[in-house]
CSV table of C-alpha atoms in Angstrom, one decimal:
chain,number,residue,atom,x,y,z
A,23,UNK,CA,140.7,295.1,65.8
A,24,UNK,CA,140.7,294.7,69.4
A,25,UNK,CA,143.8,295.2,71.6
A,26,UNK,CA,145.2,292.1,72.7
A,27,UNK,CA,144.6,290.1,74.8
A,28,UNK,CA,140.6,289.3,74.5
A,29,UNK,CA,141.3,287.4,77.7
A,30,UNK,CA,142.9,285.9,80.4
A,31,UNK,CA,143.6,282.8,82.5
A,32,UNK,CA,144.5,284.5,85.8
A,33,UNK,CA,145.8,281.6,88.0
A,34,UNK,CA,145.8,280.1,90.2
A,35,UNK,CA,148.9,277.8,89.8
A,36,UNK,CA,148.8,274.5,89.8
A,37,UNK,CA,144.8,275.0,89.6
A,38,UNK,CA,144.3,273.4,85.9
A,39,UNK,CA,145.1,276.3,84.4
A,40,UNK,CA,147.5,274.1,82.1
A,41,UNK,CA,144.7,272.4,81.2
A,42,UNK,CA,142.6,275.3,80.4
A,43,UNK,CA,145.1,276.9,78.3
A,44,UNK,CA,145.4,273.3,76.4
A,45,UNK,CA,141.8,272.8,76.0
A,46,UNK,CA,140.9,276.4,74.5
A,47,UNK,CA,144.0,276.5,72.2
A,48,UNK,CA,142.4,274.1,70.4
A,49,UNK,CA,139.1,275.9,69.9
A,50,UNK,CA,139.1,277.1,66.1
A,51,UNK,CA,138.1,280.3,67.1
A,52,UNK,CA,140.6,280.8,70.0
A,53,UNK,CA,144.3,281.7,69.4
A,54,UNK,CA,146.7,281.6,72.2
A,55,UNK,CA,150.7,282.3,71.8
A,56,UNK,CA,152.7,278.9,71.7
A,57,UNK,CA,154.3,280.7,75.0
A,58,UNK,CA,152.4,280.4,78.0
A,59,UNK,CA,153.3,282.2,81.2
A,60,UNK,CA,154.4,285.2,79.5
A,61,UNK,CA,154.0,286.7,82.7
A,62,UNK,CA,153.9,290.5,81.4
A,63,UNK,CA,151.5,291.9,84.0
A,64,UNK,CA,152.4,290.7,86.9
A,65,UNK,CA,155.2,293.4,86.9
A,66,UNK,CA,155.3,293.6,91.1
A,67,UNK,CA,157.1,290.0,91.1
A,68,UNK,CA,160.4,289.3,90.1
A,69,UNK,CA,160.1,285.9,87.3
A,70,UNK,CA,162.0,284.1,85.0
A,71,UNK,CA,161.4,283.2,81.5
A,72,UNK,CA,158.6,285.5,80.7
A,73,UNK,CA,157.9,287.8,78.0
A,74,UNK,CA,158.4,291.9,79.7
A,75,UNK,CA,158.4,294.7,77.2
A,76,UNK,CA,154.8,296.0,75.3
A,77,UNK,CA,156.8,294.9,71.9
A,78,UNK,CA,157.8,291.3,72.8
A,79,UNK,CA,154.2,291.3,74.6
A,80,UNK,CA,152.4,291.9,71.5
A,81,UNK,CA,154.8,289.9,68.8
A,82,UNK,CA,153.0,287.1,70.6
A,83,UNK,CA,149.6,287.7,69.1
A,84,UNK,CA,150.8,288.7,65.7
A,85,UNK,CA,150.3,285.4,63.9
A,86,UNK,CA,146.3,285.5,65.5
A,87,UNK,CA,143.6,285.4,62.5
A,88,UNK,CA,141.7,288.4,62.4
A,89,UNK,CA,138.6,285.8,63.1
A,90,UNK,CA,139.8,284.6,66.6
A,91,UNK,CA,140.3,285.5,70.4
A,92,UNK,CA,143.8,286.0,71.8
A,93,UNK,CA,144.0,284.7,75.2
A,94,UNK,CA,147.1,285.0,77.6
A,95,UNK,CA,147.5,282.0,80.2
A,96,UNK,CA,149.8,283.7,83.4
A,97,UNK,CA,148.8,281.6,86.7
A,98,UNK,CA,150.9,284.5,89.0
A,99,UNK,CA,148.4,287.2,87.7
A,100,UNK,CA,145.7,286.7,90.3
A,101,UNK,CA,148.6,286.6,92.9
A,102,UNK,CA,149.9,290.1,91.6
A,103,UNK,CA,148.9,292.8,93.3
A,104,UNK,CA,148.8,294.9,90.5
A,105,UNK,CA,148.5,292.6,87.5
A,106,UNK,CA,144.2,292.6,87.1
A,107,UNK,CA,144.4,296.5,87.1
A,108,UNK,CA,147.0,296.6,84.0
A,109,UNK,CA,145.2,294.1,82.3
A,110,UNK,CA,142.2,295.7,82.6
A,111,UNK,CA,143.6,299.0,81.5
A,112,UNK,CA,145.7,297.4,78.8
A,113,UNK,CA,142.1,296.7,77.6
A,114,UNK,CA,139.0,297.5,79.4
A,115,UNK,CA,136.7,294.4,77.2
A,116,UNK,CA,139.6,291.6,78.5
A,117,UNK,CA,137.1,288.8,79.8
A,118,UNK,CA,139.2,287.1,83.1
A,119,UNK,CA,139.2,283.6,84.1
A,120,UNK,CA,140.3,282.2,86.9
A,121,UNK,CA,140.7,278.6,88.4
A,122,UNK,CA,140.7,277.7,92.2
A,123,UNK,CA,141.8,274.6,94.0
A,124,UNK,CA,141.4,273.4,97.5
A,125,UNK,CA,144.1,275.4,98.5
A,126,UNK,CA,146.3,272.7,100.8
A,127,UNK,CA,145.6,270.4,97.5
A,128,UNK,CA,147.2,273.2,95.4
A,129,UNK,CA,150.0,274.1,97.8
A,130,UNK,CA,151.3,270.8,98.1
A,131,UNK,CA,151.0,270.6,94.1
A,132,UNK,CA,153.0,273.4,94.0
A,133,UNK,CA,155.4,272.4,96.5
A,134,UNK,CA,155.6,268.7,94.9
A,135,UNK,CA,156.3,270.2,91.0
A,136,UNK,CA,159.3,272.3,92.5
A,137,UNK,CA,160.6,269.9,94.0
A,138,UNK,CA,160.2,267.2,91.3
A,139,UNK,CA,162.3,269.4,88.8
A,140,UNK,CA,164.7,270.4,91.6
A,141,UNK,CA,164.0,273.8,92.1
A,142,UNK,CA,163.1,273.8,95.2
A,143,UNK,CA,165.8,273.2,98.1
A,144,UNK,CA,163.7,272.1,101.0
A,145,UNK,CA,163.4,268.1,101.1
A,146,UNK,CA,160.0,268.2,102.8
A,147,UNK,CA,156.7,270.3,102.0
A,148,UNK,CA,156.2,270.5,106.0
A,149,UNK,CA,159.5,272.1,106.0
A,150,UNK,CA,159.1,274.9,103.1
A,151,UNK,CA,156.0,275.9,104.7
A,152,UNK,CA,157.7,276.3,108.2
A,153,UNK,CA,160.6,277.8,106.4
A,154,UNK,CA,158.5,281.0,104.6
A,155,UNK,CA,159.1,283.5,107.5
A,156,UNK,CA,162.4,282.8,106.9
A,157,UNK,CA,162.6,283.2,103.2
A,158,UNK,CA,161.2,286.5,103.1
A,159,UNK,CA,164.1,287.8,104.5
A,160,UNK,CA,166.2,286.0,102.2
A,161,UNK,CA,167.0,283.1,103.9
A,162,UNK,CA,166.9,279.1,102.9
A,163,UNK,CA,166.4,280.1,99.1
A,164,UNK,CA,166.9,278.1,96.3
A,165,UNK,CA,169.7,279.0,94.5
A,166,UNK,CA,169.0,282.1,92.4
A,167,UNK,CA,165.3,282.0,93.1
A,168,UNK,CA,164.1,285.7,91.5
A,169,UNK,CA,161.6,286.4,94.4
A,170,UNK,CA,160.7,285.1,97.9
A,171,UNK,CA,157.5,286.1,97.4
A,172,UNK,CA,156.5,283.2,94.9
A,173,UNK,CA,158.0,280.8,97.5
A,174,UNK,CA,155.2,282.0,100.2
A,175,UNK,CA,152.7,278.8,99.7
A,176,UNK,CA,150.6,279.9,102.1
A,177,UNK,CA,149.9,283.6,100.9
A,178,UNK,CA,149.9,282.7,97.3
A,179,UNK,CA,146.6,280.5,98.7
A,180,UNK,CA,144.6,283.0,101.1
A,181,UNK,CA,141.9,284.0,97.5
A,182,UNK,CA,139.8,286.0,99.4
A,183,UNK,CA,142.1,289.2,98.7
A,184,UNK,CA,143.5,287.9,95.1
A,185,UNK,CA,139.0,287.5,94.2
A,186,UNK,CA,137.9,290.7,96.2
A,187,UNK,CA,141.0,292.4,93.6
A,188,UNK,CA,139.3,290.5,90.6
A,189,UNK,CA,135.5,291.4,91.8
A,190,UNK,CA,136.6,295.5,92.0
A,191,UNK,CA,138.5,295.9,89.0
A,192,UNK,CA,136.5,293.2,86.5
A,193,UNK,CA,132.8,294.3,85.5
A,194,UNK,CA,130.8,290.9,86.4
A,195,UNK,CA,130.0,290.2,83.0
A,196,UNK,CA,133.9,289.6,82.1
A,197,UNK,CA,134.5,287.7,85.1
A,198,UNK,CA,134.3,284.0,85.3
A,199,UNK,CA,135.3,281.6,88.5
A,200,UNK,CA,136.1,278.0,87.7
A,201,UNK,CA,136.4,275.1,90.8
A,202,UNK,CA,139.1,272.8,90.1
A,203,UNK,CA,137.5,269.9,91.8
A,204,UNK,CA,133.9,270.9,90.2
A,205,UNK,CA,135.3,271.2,86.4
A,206,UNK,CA,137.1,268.0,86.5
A,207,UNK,CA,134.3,266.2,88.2
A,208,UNK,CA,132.1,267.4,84.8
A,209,UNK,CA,134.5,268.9,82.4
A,210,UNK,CA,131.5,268.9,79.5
A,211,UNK,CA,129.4,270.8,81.2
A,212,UNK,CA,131.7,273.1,82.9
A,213,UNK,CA,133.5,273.5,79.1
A,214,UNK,CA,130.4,274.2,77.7
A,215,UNK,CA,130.2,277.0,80.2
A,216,UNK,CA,133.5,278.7,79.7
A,217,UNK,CA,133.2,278.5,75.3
A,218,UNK,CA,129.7,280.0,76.1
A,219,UNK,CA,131.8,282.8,78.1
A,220,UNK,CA,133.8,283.8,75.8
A,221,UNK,CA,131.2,283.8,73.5
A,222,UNK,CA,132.6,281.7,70.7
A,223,UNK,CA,131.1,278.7,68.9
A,224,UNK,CA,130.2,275.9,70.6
A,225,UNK,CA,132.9,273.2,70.7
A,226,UNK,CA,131.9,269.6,70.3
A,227,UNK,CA,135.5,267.9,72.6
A,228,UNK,CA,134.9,264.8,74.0
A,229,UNK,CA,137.7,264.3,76.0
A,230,UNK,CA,139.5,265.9,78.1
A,231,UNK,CA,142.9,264.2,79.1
A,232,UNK,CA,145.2,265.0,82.1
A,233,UNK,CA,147.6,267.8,81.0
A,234,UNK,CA,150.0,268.9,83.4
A,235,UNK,CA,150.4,266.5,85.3
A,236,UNK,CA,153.2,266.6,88.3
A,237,UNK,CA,156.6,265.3,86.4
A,238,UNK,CA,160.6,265.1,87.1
A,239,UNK,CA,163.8,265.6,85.7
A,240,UNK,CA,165.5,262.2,83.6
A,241,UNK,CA,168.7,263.4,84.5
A,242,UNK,CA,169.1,266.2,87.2
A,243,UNK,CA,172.3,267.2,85.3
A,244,UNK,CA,170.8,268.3,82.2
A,245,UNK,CA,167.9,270.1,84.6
A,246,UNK,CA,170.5,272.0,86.5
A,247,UNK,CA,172.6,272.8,82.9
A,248,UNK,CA,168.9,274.0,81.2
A,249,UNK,CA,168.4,276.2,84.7
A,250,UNK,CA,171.8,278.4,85.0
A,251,UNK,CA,173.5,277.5,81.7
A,252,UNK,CA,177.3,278.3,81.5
A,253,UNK,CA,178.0,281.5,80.7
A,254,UNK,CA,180.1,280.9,76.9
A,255,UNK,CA,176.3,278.9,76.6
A,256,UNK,CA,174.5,282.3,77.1
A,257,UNK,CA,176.7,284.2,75.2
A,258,UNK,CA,176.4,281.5,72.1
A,259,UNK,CA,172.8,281.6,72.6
A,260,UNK,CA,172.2,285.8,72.8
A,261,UNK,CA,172.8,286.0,68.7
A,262,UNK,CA,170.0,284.1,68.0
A,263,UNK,CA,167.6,284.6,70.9
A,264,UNK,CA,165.6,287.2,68.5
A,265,UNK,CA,165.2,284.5,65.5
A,266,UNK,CA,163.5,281.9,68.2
A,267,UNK,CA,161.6,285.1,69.6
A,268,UNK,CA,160.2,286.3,66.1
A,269,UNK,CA,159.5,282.2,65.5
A,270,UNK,CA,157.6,281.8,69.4
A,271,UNK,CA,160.1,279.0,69.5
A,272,UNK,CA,161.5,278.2,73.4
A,273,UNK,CA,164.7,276.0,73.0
A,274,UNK,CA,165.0,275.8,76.9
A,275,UNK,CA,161.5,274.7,77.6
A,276,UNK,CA,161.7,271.9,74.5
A,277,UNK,CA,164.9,270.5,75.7
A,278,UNK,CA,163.8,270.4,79.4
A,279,UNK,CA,160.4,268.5,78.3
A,280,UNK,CA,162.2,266.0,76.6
A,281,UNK,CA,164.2,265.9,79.8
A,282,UNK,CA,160.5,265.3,81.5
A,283,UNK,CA,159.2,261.9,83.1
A,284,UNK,CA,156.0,261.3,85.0
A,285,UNK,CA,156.6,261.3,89.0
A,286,UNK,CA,153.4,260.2,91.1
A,287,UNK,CA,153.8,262.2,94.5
A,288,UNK,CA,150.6,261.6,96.6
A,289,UNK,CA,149.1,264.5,98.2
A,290,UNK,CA,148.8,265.3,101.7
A,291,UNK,CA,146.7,262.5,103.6
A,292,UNK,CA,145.5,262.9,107.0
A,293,UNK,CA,147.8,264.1,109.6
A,294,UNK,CA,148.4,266.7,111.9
A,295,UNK,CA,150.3,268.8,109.2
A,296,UNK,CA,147.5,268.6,106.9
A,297,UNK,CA,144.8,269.4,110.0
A,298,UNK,CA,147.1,272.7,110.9
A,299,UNK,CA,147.1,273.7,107.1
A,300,UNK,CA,143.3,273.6,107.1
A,301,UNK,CA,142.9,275.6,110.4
A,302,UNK,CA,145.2,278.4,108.5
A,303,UNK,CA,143.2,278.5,105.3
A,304,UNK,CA,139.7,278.3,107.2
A,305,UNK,CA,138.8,281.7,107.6
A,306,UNK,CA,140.0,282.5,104.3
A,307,UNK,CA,138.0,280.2,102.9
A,308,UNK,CA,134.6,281.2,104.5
A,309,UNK,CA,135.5,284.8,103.4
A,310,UNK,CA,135.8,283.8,100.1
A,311,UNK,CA,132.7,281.6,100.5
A,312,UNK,CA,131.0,284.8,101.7
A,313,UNK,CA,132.3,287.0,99.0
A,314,UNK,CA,131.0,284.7,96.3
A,315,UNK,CA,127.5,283.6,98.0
A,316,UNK,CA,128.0,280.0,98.1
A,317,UNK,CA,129.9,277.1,99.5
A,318,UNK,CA,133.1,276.1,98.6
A,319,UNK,CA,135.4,273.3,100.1
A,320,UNK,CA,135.0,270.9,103.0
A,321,UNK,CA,136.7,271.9,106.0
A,322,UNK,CA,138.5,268.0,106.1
A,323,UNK,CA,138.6,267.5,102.0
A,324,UNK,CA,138.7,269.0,99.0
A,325,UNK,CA,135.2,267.9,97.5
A,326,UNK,CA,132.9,271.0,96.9
């Protein structure tokens, strides 16, 4: 029996890696933990909510069928410096996927989903860009936010070092590169492609619905209470943490979805904000156009 996971979904967030991780779950011959975003590799960042000790790691692929791949969905792994090398000596046959978005798309995304379920504190994503210099000294934080360093939106965006880490330590057989705007544009084909991948049976889905999508709090009460419960909350809750462990059941993240409702933010448009964003991820962009041999993202767009 092979030591889990068989793969990964390596990021990037807010890149349709959600959707991925919703898609394959359902494949027969795929089995992927109820939990996603455990998170365990990505040991270099400080998180929240993730799964971070070998046993807890591996109590999420005990229920798997001897028949099926496990697969792990963590969108901060490509972003770790050091998570693709302990997944890859975890198990040297894990097959890595990754997902990449036009990165000002996928900033503001990120920016907007923060926002939209009030963790972040900055009222503008203009703002929380100018405000990362800042923030990795510590200042303008959200309230108890783990690590400054998943607040950097421009960093967490520059690929070319995150794909030249995936390129050196992933054999190119095991290695598979999605484009956000591509796959969505032609998610049969571009399904099709990942199953035959993975090397499972082909999977006859016809659609493929918006999972994921950006979404807000009902009552920003109950979102700050489900964020830093009261402390006689957490001690009620400690007793039975291990019975919703064994049972891969997350109280927090059922009661804060049925908290959820849809918000529509629209993306950046054309400004000068938007104009300055693309001149930052430019060179990036043609060295990760370089790296992979062929063209990637508009310089004014996000259409391949």
């Amino acid at each position: 029996m092979s030591v889990p996971p068989d793969f990964v979904i390596a990021g990037a967030p807010k890149c349709g890696t959600t959707a991925l991780y919703e898609y394959l779950s359902r494949h027969p011959e795929i089995f992927m933990p109820r939990i996603k975003e455990p998170k365990y590799f990505c040991s270099d960042l400080k998180t929240t909510d993730g799964v971070y000790t070998l046993t807890e790691y591996r109590q999420l692929f005990a229920a798997a069928p001897a028949h099926c791949l496990t697969g792990d969905a963590s969108a901060l792994y490509m972003y770790s410096k050091v998570a693709i090398e302990r997944i890859m000596e975890n198990n040297p046959r894990t097959k890595v996927i990754v997902m990449l978005r036009h990165p000002v798309e996928a900033a503001h995304s990120l920016y907007a989903a923060r926002w939209s379920h009030h963790v972040e504190n900055i009222a503008s994503f203009e703002q929380a860009w100018r405000a990362q210099t800042a923030r990795l000294t510590g200042e303008l934080l959200p309230p108890r936010w783990p690590d400054p360093l998943t607040l950097q939106y421009g960093s967490m965006y520059c690929y070319a070092q995150q794909v030249h880490r995936l390129l050196q330590r992933v054999p190119a057989s095991q290695r598979h590169i999605v484009v956000f705007e591509e796959f969505f544009a032609a998610p049969h084909r571009h399904y099709a492609e990942l199953v035959r991948f993975l090397s499972v049976s082909p999977d006859e889905r016809c659609e493929f619905p918006v999972v994921n999508p950006t979404t807000g709090a009902r009552s920003e009460r109950v979102e700050e209470l489900l964020r830093t419960p009261p402390a006689w909350l957490r001690a009620a809750y400690r007793p039975i943490r291990p019975l919703f462990r064994a049972t891969r059941v997350r109280p927090w993240s059922i009661l804060r979805n049925l908290n959820s409702t849809s918000v529509r933010k629209p993306l950046l448009t054309s400004s000068p904000f938007r104009a300055e964003m693309e001149r930052y991820f430019a060179s990036d962009i043609s060295q990760l156009e370089a790296m992979l041999g062929r063209p990637l993202w508009r310089q004014s767009g996000s259409a391949p």
